[in-house]
Short mmCIF file of C-alpha atoms in Angstrom, two decimals:
data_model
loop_
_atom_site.label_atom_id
_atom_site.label_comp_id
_atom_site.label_asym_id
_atom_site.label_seq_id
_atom_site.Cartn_x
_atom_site.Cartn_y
_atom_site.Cartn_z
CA UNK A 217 13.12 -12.97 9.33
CA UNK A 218 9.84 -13.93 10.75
CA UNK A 219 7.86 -16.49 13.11
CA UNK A 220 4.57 -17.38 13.27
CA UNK A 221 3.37 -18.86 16.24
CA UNK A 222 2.30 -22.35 15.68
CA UNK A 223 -1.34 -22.22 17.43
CA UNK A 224 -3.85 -19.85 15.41
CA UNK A 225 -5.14 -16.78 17.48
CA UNK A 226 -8.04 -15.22 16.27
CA UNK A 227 -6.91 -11.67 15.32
CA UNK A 228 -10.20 -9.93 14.14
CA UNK A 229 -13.67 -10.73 12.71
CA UNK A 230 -15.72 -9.15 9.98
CA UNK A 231 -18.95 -9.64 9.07
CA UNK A 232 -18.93 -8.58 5.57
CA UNK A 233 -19.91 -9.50 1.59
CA UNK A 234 -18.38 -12.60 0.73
CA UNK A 235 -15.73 -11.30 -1.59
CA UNK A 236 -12.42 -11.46 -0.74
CA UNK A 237 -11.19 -8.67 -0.09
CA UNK A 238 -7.08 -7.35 1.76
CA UNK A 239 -8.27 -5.89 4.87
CA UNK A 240 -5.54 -3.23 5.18
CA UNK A 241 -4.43 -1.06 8.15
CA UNK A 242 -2.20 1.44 6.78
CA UNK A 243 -0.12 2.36 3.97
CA UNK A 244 3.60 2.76 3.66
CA UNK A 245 4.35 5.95 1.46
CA UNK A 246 7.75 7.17 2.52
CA UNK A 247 11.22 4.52 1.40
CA UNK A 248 13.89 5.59 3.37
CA UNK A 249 16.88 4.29 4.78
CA UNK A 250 16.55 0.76 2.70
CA UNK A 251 12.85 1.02 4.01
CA UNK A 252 9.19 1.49 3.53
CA UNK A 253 7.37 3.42 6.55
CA UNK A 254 4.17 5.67 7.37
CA UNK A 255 4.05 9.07 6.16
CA UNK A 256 0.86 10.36 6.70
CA UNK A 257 -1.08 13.39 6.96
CA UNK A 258 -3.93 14.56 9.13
CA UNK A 259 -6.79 14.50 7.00
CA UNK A 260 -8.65 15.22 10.61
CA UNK A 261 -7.16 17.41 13.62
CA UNK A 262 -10.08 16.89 16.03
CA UNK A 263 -12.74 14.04 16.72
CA UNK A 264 -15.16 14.08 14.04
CA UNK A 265 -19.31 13.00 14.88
CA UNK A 266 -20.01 9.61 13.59
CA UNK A 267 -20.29 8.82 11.16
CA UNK A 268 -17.04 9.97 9.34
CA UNK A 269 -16.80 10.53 5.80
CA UNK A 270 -13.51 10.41 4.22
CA UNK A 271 -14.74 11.16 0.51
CA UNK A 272 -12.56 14.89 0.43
CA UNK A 273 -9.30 12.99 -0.78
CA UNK A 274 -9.09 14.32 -4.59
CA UNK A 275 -7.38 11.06 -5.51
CA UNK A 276 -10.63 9.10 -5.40
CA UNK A 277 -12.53 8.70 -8.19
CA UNK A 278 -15.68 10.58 -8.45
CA UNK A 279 -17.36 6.72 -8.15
CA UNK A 280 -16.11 6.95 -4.61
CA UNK A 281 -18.32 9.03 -3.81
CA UNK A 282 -21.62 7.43 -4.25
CA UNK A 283 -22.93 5.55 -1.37
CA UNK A 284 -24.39 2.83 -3.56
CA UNK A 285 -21.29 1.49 -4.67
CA UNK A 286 -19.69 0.88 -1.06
CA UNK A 287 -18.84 -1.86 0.69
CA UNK A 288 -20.00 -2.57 4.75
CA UNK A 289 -17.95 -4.16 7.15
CA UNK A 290 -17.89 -4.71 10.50
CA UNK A 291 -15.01 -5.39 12.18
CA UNK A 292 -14.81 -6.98 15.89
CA UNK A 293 -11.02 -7.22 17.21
CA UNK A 294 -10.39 -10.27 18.65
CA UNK A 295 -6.64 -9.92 19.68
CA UNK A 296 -5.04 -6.74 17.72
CA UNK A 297 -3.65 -4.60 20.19
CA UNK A 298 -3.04 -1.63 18.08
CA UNK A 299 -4.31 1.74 17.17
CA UNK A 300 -5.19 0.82 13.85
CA UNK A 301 -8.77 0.68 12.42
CA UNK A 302 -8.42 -2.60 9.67
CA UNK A 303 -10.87 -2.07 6.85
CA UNK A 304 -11.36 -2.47 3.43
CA UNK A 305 -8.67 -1.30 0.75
CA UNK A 306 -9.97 1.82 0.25
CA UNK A 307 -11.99 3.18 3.25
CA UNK A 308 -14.34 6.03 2.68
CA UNK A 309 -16.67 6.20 5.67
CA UNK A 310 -16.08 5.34 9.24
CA UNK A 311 -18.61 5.00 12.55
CA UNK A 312 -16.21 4.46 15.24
CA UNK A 313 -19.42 3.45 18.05
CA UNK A 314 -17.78 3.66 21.55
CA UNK A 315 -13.85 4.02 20.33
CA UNK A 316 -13.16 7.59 22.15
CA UNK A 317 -11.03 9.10 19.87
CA UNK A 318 -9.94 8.74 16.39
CA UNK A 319 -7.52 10.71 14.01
CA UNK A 320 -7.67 10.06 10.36
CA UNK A 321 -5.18 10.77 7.50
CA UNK A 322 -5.53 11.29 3.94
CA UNK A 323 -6.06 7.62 2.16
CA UNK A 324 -7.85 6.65 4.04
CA UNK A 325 -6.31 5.48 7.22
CA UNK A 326 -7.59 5.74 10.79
CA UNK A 327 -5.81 5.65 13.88
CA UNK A 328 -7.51 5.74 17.67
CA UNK A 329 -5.74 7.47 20.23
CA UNK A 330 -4.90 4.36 22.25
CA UNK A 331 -4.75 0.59 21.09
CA UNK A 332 -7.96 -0.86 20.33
CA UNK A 333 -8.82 -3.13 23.49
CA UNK A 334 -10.74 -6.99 23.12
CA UNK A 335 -14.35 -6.76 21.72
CA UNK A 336 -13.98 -3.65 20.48
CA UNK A 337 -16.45 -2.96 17.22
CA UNK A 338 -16.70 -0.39 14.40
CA UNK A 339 -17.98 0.22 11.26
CA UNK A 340 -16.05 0.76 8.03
CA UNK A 341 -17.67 1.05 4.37
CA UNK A 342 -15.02 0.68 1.82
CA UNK A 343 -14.66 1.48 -1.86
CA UNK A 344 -13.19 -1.59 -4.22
CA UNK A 345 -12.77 -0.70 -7.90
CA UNK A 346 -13.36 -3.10 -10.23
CA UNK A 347 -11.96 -1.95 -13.60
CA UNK A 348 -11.94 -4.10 -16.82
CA UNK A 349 -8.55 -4.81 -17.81
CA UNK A 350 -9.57 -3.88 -21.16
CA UNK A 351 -10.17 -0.48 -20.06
CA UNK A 352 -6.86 -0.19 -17.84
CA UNK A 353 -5.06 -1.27 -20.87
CA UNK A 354 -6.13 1.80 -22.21
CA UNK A 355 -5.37 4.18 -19.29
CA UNK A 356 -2.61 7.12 -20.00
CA UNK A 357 -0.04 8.28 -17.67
CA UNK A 358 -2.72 10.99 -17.13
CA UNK A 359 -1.98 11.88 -13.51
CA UNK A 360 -3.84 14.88 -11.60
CA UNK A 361 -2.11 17.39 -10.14
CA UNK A 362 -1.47 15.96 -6.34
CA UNK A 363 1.05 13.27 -8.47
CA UNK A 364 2.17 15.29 -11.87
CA UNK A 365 3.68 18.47 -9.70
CA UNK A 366 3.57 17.59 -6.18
CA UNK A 367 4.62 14.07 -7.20
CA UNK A 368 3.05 12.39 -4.12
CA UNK A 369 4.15 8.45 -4.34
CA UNK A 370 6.70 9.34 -6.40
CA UNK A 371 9.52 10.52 -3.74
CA UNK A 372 12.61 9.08 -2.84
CA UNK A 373 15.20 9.78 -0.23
CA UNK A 374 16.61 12.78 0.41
CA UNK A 375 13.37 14.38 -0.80
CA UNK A 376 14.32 13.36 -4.53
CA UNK A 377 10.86 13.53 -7.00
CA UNK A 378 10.63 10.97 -9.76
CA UNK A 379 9.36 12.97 -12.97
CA UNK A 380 5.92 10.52 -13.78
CA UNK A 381 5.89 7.71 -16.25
CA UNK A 382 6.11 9.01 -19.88
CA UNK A 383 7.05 12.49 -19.07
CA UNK A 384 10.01 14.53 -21.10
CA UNK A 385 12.21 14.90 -18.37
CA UNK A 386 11.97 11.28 -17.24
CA UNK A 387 14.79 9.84 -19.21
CA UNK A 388 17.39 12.77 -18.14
CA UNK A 389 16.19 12.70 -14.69
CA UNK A 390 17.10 9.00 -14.70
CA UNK A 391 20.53 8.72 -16.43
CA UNK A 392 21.47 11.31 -13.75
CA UNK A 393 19.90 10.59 -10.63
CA UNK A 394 21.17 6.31 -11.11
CA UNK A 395 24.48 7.48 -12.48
CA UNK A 396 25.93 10.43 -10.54
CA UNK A 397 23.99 10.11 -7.26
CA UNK A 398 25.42 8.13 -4.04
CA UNK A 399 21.95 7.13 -3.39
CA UNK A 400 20.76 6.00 -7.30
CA UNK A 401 23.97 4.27 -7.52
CA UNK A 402 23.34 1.88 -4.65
CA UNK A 403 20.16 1.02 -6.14
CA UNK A 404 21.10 1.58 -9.55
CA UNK A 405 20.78 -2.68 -9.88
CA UNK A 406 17.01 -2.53 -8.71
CA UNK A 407 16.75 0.27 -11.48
CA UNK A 408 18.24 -1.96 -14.39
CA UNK A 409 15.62 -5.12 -13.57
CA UNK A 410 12.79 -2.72 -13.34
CA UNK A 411 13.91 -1.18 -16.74
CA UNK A 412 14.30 -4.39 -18.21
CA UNK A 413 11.47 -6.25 -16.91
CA UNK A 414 8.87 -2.55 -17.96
CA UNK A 415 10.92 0.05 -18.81
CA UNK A 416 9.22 -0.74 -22.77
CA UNK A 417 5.95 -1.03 -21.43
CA UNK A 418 3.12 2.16 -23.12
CA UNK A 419 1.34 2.93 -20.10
CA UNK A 420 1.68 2.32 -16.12
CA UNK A 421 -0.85 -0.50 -16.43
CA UNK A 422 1.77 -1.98 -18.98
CA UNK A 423 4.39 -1.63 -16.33
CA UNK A 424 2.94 -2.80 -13.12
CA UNK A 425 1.45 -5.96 -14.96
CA UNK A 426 5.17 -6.91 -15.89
CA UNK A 427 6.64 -6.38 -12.98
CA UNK A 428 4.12 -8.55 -11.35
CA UNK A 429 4.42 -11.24 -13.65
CA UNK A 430 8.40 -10.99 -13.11
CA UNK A 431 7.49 -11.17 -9.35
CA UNK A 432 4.82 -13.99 -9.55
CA UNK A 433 6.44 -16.72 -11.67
CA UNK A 434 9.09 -15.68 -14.23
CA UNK A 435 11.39 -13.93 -11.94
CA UNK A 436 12.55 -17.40 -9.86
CA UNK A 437 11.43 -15.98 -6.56
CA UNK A 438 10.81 -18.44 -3.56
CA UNK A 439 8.65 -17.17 -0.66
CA UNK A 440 10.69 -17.49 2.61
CA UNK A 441 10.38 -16.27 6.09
CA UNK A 442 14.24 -16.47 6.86
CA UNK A 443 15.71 -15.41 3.55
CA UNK A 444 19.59 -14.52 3.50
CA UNK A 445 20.62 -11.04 4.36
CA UNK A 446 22.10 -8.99 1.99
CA UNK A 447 22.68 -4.64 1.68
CA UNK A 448 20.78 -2.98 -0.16
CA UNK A 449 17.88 -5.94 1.39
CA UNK A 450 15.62 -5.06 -1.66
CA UNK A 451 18.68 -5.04 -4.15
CA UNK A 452 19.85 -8.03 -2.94
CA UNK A 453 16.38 -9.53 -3.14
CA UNK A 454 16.02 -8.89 -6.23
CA UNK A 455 19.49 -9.55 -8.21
CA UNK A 456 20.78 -12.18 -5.87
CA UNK A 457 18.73 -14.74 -3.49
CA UNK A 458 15.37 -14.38 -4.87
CA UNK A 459 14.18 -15.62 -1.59
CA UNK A 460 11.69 -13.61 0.34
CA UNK A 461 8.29 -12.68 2.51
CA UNK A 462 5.67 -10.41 2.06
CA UNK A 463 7.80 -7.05 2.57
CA UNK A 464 10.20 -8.27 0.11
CA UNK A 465 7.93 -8.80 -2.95
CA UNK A 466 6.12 -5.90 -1.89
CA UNK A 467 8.58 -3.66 -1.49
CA UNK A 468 10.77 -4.08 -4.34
CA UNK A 469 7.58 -3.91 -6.85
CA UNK A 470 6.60 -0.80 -5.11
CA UNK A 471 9.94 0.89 -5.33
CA UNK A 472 10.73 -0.42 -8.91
CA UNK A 473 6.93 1.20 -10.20
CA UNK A 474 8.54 5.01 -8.55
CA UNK A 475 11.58 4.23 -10.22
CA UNK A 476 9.65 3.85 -13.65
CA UNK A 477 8.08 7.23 -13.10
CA UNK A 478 4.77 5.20 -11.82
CA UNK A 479 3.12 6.31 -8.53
CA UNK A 480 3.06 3.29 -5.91
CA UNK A 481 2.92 2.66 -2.36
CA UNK A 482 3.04 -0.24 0.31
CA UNK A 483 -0.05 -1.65 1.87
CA UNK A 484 0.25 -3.23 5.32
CA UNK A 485 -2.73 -5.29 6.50
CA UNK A 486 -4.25 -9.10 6.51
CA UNK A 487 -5.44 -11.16 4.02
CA UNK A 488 -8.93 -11.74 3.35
CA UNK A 489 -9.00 -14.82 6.40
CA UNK A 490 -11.69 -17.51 6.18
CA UNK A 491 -15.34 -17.61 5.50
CA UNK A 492 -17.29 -18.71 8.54
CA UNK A 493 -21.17 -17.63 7.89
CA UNK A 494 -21.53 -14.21 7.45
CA UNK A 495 -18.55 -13.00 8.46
CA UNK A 496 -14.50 -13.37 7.76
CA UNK A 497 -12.27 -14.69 10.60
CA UNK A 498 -8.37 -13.21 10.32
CA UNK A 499 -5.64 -15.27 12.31
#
């Protein structure tokens, strides 16, 4: 479970647009062991001049690339002590000012070579999509190479490669891997609910706007910080107590979309925090 300390603290400020926006600080792109954790790779081996562009990663969208459609924000840490940089969803540029060193890794993620210290300040612009849902409704399971042969955010355990969403081998690969593996048997009951809940859906879009549904309302789930304890934790999450926090719901979805052939991962962060002026203020 998890606590909260009862008096705010002021984590971090950004001045910033005021859309909302998940300030995140990594992502989570390796489930192993019953649990998400880092994975990442050095984008950057040595200190780079500011600014830092991180626009190389052939997963963004060509749109990613143009400077007029970025986002600024400047972030002043109150009361993180941590080596992450916090910025918006999908960061593309950094200027680190007077934070000696930094290392960055591919999505996007940047981590200084100590814990960031009280009043320390950076710049981060970020890219934030904003697709019609009319047009994602219309997206194939068209994945570049990086996901349909190297199948990055689509690994499992042991090294194990989910074929993507829609592909020939997908329906062997599953009746196999949740049928005569150790591993696919434990979670073979996470498998079934994600197959029932999107397994019909025609596209990944399809899929993941099930499964969220199923998460958000018609699934029964109750938010809670000291939810029973049960093995597999996401399994029994999902098929048993319904109760949960953040790393539950997020999680399971994220873990159900791989099974489904669909590449996910786990963002860890803040929420947006509240408007005061100009800025956002995170506790």
């Amino acid at each position: 479970g998890i606590d909260f300390p009862k008096e705010r603290t002021r984590v971090f400020t950004v001045r910033a647009p005021a859309r909302s926006v998940y300030w995140r600080a990594t992502t989570l792109d390796a489930f192993t062991r019953d649990h998400w954790r880092e994975d990442l790779y050095t984008l950057f081996s040595e200190v780079q001049s500011n600014p830092d562009q991180l626009t190389d990663d052939p997963l963004l969208p060509a749109s990613a690339r143009e400077p007029s459609g970025w986002t600024r924000a400047d972030v002043t840490v109150d009361a993180l002590r941590d080596a992450h940089l916090v910025g918006p969803s999908q960061p593309v540029q950094y200027n680190t000012q007077e934070i000696d060193a930094v290392q960055y890794e591919v999505g996007g993620v940047a981590l200084a070579f100590r814990p960031l210290s009280r009043g320390a300040e950076y710049t981060v612009w970020g890219y934030t999509p904003q697709p019609l849902p009319s047009r994602l409704a219309k997206s194939p399971a068209d994945y570049p190479p990086e996901i349909a042969f190297d199948r990055q955010y689509l690994l499992l355990q042991h090294s194990v490669a989910v074929p993507p969403f829609g592909s020939r081998e997908y329906g062997e690969w599953a009746r196999t891997y949740f049928g005569d593996t150790v591993e696919g048997q434990r979670y073979r009951p996470l498998y079934d609910v994600a197959n029932r809940i999107a397994g019909g859906a025609t596209n990944p879009y399809a899929a993941a706007v099930a499964l969220d549904a199923y998460f958000r309302s018609a699934g029964g789930f109750v938010y809670d910080e000291h939810p029973p304890r049960g093995a597999p934790p996401l399994v029994d999450f999902v098929t048993r107590t319904k109760r949960g926090y953040c790393q539950h719901f997020a999680g399971a979805m994220a873990l159900m979309l791989r099974y489904l052939g669909i590449p996910a991962r786990v963002a860890g962060g803040f929420t947006s925090g509240k408007r005061d002026g100009d800025s956002w203020v995170v506790t």
